[in-house]
XYZ file of C-alpha atoms in Angstrom:
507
model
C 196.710 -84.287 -133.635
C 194.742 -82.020 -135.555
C 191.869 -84.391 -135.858
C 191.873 -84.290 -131.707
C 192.045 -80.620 -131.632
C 188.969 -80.014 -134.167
C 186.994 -82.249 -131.805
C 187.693 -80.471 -128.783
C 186.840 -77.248 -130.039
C 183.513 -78.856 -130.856
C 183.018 -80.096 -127.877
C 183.310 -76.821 -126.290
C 181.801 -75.177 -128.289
C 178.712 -77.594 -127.582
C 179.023 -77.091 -124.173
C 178.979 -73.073 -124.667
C 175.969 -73.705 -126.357
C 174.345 -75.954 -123.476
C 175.434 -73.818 -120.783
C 173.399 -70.268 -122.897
C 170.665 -72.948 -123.695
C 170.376 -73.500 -119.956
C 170.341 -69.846 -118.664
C 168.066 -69.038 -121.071
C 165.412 -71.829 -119.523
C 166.196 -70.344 -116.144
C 165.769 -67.046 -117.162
C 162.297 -67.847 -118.992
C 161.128 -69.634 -115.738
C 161.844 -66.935 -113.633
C 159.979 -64.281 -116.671
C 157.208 -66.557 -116.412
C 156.759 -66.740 -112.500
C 157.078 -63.043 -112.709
C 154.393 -62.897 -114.988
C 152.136 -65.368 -112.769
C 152.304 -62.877 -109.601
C 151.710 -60.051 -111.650
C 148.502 -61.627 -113.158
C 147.595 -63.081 -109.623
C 147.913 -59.012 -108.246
C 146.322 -58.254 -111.506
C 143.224 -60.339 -110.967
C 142.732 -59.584 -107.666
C 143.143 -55.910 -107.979
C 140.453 -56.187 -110.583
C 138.314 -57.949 -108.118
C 138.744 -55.486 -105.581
C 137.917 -52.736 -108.298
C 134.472 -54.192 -108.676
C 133.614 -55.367 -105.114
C 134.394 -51.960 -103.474
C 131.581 -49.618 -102.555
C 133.173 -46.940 -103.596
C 132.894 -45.379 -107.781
C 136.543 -45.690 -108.834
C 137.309 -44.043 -112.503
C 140.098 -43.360 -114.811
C 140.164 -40.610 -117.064
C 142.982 -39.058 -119.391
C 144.309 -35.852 -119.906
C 141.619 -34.792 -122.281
C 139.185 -36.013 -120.051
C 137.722 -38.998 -121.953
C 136.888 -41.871 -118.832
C 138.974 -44.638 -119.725
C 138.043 -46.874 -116.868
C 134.538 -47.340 -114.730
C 133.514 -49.913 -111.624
C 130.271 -51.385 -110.705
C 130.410 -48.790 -107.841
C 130.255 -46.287 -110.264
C 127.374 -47.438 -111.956
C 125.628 -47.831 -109.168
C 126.359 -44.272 -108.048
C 125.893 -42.306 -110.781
C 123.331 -44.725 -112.970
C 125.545 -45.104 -116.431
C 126.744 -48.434 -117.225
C 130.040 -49.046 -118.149
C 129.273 -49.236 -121.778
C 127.634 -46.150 -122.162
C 130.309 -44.087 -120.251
C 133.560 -45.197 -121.294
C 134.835 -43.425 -123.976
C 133.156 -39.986 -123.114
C 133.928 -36.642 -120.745
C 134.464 -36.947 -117.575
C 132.492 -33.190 -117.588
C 129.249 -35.146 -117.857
C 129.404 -35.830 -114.328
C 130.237 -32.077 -113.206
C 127.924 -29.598 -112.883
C 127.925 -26.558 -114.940
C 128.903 -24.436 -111.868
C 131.754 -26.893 -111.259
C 133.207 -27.704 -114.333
C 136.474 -25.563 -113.181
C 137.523 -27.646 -110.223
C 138.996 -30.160 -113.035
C 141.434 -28.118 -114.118
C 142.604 -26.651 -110.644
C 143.018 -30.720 -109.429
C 145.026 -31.235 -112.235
C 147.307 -28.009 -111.365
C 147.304 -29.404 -107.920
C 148.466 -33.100 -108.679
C 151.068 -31.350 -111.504
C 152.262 -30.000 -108.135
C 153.139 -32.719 -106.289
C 149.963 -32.462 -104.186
C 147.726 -35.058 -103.364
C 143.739 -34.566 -103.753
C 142.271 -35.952 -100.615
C 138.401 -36.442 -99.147
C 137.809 -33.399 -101.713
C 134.250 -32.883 -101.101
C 131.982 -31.444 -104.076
C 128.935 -32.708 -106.044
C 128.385 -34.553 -108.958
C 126.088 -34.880 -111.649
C 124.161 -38.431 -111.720
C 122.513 -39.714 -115.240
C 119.068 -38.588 -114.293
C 119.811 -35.078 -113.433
C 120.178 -34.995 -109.756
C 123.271 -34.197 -107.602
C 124.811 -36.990 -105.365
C 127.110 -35.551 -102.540
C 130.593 -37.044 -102.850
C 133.761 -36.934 -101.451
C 137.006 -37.812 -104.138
C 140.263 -39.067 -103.440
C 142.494 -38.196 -106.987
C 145.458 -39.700 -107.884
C 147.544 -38.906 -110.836
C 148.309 -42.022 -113.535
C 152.286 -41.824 -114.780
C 154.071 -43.120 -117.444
C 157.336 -44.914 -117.350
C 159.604 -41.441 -117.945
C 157.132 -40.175 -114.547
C 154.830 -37.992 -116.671
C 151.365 -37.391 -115.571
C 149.056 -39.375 -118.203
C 145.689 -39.182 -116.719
C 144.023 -39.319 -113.596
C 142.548 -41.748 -111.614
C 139.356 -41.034 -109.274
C 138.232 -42.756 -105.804
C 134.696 -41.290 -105.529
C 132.579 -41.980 -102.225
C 128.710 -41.372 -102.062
C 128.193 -39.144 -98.880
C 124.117 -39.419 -99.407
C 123.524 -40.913 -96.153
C 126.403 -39.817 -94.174
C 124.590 -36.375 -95.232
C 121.591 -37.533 -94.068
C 123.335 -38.811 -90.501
C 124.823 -35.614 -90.145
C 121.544 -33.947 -90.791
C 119.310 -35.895 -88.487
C 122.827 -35.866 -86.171
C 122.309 -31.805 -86.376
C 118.686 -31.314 -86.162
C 118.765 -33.736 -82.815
C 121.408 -31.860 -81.557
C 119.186 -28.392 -81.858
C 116.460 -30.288 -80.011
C 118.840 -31.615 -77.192
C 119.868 -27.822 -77.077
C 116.439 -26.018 -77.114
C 114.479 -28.776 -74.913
C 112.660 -27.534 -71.973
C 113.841 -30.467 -70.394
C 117.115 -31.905 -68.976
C 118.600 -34.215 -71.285
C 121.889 -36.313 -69.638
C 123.590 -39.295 -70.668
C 125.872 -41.216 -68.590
C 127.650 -44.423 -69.339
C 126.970 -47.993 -67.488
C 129.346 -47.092 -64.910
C 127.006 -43.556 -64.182
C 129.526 -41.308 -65.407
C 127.344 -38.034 -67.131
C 128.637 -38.499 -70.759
C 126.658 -35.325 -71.934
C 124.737 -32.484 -69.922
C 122.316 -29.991 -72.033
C 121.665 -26.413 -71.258
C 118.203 -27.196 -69.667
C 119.998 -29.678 -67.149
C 122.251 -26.082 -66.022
C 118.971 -24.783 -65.499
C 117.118 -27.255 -63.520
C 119.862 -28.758 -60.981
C 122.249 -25.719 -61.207
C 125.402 -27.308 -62.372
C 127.181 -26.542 -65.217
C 128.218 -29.057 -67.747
C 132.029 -28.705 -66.793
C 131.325 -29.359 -63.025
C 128.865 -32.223 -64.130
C 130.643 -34.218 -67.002
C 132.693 -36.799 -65.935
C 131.984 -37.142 -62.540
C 129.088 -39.451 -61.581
C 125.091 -39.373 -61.843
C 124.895 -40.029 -58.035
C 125.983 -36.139 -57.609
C 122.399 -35.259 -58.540
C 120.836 -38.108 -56.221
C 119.491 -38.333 -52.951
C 121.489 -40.670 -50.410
C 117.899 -42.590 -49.783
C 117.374 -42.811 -53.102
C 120.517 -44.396 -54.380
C 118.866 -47.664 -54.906
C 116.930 -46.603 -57.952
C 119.620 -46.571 -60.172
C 121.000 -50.530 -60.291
C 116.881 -51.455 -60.789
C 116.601 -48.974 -63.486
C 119.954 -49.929 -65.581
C 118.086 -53.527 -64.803
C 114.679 -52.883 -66.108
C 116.313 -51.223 -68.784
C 119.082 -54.304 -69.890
C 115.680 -56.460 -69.946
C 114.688 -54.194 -73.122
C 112.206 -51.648 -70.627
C 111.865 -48.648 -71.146
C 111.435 -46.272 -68.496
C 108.541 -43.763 -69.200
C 107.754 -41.030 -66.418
C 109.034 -42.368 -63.481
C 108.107 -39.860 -61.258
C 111.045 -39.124 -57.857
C 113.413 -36.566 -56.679
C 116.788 -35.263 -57.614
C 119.197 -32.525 -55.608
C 120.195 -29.470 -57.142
C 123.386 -28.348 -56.482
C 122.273 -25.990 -53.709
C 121.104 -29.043 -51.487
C 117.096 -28.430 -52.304
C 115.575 -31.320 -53.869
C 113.228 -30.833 -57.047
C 110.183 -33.513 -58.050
C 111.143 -35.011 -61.552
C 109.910 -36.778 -63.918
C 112.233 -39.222 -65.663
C 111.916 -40.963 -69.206
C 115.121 -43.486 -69.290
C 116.215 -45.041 -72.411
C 119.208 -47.246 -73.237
C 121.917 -46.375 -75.701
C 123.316 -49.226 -77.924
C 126.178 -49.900 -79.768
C 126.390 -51.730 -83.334
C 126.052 -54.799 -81.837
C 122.764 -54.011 -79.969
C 124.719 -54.064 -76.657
C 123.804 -51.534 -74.137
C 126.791 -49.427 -73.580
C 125.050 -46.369 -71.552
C 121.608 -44.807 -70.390
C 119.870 -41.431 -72.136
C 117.690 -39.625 -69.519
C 114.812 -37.016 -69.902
C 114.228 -35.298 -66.848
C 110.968 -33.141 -66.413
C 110.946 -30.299 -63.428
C 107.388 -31.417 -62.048
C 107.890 -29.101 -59.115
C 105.034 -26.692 -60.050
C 102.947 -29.423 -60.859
C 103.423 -31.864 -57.751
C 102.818 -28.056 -55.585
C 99.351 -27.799 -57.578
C 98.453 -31.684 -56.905
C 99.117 -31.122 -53.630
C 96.819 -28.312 -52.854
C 94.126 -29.971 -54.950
C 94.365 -32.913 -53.148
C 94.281 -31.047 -50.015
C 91.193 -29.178 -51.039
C 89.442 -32.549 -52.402
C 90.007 -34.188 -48.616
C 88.430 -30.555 -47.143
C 85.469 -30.868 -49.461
C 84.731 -34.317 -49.283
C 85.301 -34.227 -45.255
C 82.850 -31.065 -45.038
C 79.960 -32.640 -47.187
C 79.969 -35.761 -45.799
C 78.571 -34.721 -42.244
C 75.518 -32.969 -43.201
C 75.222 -36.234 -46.023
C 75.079 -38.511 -43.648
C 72.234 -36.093 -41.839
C 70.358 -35.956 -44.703
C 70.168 -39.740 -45.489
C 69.236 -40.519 -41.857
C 66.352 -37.909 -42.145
C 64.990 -39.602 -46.040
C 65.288 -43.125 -44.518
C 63.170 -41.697 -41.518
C 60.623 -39.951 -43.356
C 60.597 -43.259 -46.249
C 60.144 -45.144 -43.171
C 57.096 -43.518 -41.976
C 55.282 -42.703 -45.116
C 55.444 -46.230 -46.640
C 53.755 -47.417 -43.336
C 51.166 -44.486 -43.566
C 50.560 -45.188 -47.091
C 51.813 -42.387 -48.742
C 53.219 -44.094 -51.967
C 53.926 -41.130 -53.778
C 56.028 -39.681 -50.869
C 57.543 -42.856 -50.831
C 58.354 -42.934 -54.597
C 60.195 -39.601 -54.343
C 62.003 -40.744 -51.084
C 63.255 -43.588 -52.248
C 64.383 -41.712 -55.371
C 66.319 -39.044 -52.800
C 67.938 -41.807 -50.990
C 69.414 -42.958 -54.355
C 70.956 -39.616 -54.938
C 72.225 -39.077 -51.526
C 73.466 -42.475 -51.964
C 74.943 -41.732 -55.576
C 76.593 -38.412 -53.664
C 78.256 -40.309 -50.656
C 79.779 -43.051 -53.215
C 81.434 -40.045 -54.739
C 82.580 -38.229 -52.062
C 84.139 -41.781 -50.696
C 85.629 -41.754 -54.067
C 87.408 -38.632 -53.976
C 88.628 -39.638 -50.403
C 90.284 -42.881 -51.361
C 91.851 -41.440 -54.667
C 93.006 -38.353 -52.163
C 94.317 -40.868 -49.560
C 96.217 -43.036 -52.179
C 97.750 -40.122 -54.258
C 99.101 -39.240 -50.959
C 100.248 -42.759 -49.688
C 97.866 -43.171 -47.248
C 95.906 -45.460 -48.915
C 96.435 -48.985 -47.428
C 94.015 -52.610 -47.753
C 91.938 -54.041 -45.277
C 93.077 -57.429 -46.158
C 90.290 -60.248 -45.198
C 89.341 -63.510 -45.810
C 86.022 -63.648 -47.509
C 83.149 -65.002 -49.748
C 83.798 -62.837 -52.979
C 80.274 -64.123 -53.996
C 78.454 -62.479 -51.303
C 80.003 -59.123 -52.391
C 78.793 -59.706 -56.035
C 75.375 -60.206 -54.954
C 75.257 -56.991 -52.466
C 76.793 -54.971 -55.151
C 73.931 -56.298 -57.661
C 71.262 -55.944 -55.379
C 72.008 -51.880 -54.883
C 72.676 -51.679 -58.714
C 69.139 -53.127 -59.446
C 67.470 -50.283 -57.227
C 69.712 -47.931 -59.463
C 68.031 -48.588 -62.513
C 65.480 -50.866 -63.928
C 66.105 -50.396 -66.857
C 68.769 -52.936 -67.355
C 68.134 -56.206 -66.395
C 71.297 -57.959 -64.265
C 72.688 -61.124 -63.926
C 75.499 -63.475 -62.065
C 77.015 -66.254 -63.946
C 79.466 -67.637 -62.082
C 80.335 -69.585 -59.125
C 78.314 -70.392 -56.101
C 81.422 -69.276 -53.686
C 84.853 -68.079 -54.432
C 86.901 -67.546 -50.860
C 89.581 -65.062 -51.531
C 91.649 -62.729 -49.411
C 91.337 -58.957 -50.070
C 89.914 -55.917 -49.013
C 86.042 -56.491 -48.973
C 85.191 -52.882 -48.811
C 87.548 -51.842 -51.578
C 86.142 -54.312 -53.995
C 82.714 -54.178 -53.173
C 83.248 -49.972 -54.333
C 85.525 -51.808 -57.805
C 81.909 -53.745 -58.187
C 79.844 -50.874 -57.830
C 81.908 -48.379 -60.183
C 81.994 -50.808 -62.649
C 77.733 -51.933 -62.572
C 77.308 -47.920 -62.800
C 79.299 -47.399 -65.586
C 77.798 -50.177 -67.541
C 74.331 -48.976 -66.768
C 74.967 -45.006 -67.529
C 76.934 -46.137 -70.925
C 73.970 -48.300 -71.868
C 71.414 -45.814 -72.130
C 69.132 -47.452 -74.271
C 69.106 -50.506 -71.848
C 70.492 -54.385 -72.544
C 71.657 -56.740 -70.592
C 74.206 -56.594 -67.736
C 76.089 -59.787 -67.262
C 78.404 -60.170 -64.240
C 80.454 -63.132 -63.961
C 82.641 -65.126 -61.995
C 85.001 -68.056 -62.800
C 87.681 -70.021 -60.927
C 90.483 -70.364 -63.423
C 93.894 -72.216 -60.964
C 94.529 -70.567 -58.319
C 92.483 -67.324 -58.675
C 88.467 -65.905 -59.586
C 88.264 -64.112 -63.139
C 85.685 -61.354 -62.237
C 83.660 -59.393 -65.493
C 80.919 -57.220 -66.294
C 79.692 -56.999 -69.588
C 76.927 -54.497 -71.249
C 75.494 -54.207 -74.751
C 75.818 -50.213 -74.889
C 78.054 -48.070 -76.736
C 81.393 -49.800 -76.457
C 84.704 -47.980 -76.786
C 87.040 -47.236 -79.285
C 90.976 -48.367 -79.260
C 92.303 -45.113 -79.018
C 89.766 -43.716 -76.149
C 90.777 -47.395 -74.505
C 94.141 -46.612 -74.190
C 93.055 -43.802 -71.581
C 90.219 -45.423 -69.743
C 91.924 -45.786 -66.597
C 93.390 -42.086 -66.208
C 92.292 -39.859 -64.013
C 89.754 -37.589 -64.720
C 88.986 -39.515 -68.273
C 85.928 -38.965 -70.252
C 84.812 -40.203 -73.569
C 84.083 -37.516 -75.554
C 81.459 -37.721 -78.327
C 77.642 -37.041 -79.002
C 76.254 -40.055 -77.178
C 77.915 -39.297 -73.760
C 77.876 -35.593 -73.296
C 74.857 -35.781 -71.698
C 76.137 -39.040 -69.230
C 77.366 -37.317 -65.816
C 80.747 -38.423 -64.223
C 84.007 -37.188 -63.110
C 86.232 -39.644 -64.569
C 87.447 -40.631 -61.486
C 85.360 -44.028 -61.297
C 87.754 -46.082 -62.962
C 90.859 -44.197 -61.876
C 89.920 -45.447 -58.767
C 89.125 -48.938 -60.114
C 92.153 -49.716 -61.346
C 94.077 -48.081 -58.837
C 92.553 -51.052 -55.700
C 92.591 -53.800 -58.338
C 96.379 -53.038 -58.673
C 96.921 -52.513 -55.108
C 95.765 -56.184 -54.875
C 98.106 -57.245 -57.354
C 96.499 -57.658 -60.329
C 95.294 -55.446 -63.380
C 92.083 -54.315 -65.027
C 91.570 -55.393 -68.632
C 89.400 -54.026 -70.882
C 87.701 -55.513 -74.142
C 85.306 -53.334 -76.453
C 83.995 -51.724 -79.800
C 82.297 -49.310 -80.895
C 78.194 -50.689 -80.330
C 78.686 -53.977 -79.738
C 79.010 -53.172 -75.653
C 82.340 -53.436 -73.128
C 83.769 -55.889 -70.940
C 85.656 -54.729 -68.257
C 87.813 -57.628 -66.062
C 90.195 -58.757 -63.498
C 91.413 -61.702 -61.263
C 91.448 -62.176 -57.163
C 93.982 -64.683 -55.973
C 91.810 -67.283 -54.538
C 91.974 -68.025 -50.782
């Protein structure tokens, strides 16, 4: 009996054992799978420590850093090895070195530091604007131990909030109306100068829509703008009318650009507009004044050329060559003066809208050759030649294009004034003529080629302030070749000569 009861108290007692064996395992499984997710948050804590963009730093009480990112190297230029271990006051500023201590009273508080912004010392000398977020680090009994630092470089949201300010004084101070309005055309913004111009203020303006501002006939401008515009193109000086809010329309001049989002999207439309009403009133009267002129003169022109070709006629048949000589140098000029006046006449009839082509079916050839025939009397200096086609039908205005001919033989003959060779070509390419005259004179420059075709252009330099023009010549030239649907090209430098060309559908 006592055997039996010896051997089950060891067997209890083994089982005792067992069962504390076994909680033990459990318990150091669950320790350990505790100690796993802690290392897992561990690790990628650390990761995010070193990926962020922003300087995050530890520091104790005493002020000795005690941890430092790869942000905050970047920032501030030490690396972690030469910073860690020494004062957090080497990255204050002498004149800041007391906003430490009043943190600390703050966080000691109970109150968080937040977006606290201030500047800070970098390891070459200069200041970096930041902005810190400070928390304090606590011990297990809750006491503050040190402090930990989340510090963000402001640099360029400075410099966006600079360039954001000094646009916004511009906006403000500009002449000009400047509106935006989103891609449904409600005005998003409404400057000072836009008060001025069309009368409403920005209260009665933003929010409602652009069309407030626009004529009822002129409605359809906006969807082709917005269009041109979605297709990347910009909108420069696109001259038209707007109403003020007193029902009067006002001439503007508009300079449309698109406004896009981070993902290059066009999400609305910025507009410049420019009160042209003083200047479309003094374009006007000029105009007017051109068509008086040129009306006046060209009676008693046409008078005198009938009386030179009357006298040439008769002194060339009674011998009198030097009579002759000096007529036929007369007719030139009167002819020189009644090519101008016709050109002020078609520029005045086209600026007004009354310019319209003529639109035959003709041998373009046959102009060439008149037009080189009348530039060969000009000057004899320059010898002329056609390369080109025997016969190139197209459809056009003859008259228009025979005066594009003749502007552009002139010019190359009065910008050639040491002579060289005028070469006029033309050249089927598909279904149209490539017309060009070249010269070997003084050629052009980029810059002064840029503004070739504006009105009332001159080169200015030493070699051609002594060549007479208007500027109006090839104004007028490009203005018919782009009435016939086509543009004027120019290619040139500096001594080496200028080709000036364009195409003609073919017929």
């Amino acid at each position: 009996m006592k055997e039996s009861a010896t051997i089950l108290n060891l067997i209890k007692e083994h089982e005792t054992r067992e069962s504390n064996l076994r909680f033990d395992i459990d318990q150091l499984t669950s320790l350990n799978s505790k100690l796993r997710i802690a290392e897992e948050k561990s690790a990628t804590l650390n990761s995010i420590i070193e990926n962020t963009d922003d300087a995050i730093i530890s520091n104790n009480l005493s002020g000795v850093i005690t941890s430092w990112n790869n942000a905050a190297c970047r920032i501030f230029g030490y690396g972690a090895m030469e910073i860690v271990g020494k004062s957090i006051f080497q990255l204050i500023p002498l004149d800041r070195l007391n906003e430490e201590s009043t943190i600390l009273k703050q966080l000691k508080k109970g109150i968080r530091v937040d977006h606290f912004e201030t500047k800070r010392l970098r390891k070459d000398g200069s200041l970096v604007d930041v902005s810190l977020t400070i928390s304090p680090i606590l011990n297990s009994d809750g006491v503050i131990t040190g402090l930990s630092k989340i510090v963000r470089d402001l640099t360029s949201h400075r410099a966006a909030e600079t360039q954001s300010n000094r646009l916004a004084a511009i906006v403000a101070s500009s002449d000009d109306a400047i509106i935006s309005k989103n891609l449904d055309g409600i005005v998003t913004s409404w400057n000072d100068s836009a008060k001025r111009i069309f009368g409403y203020s920005d209260k009665e303006m933003i929010g409602y829509s652009i069309l407030k501002i626009i004529p009822l006939e002129r409605y359809d401008e906006e969807p082709k703008i917005l269009e041109q515009l979605r297709k990347g193109i910009r909108v420069d000086h696109f001259e038209t009318e707007r109403l003020k809010k007193d029902g009067s329309l006002i001439s503007v001049s508009l300079t449309i650009s698109p406004i896009k989002d981070q993902d290059n999207q066009v999400v609305g439309v910025s507009k410049i507009a420019r009160d042209i009403t003083d200047k479309k009133i003094l374009e006007n009267k000029k105009n007017e004044f051109i068509d008086f002129v040129s009306h006046e003169l060209k009676t008693p022109l046409t008078s005198l050329k009938s009386y030179i070709q009357v006298a040439l006629h008769k002194s060339t048949r009674e011998g009198f060559e030097f009579i002759s000589q000096a007529l036929v140098k007369a007719e030139l000029q009167t002819k020189k003066l009644e090519n101008m006046i016709s050109d002020f006449l078609t520029i005045s009839k086209f600026e007004n809208g009354q310019m319209k082509l003529n639109l035959t079916s003709f041998d373009l050839v046959t102009v060439i050759r008149d037009s080189l025939n009348d530039a060969r009397i000009a000057s004899a200096k320059h010898p002329i030649v056609y390369c080109g086609v025997a016969v190139a039908p197209v459809s056009g205005d003859q008259e228009k294009l025979l005066l594009v001919l003749t502007n552009l033989l002139s010019n190359a003959q009065k910008y050639s004034p040491n002579g060289g060779l005028i070469t006029l070509d033309c050249q089927q390419k598909e279904q149209s003529f490539l017309i060009s005259v070249t010269d070997q004179g003084l050629g052009i420059s980029n810059d002064d080629q840029k503004m070739m075709f504006k009105k009332f252009f001159r080169v200015s330099s030493e070699q051609t302030k002594f060549i007479s023009g208007f500027g109006i010549g090839l104004y007028l030239v490009s203005t018919i070749i782009n009435l016939h649907g086509s543009t004027i090209n120019i290619k040139s430098e500096p001594g080496l000569g200028s080709t000036f060309s364009f195409m003609i559908q073919a017929n």
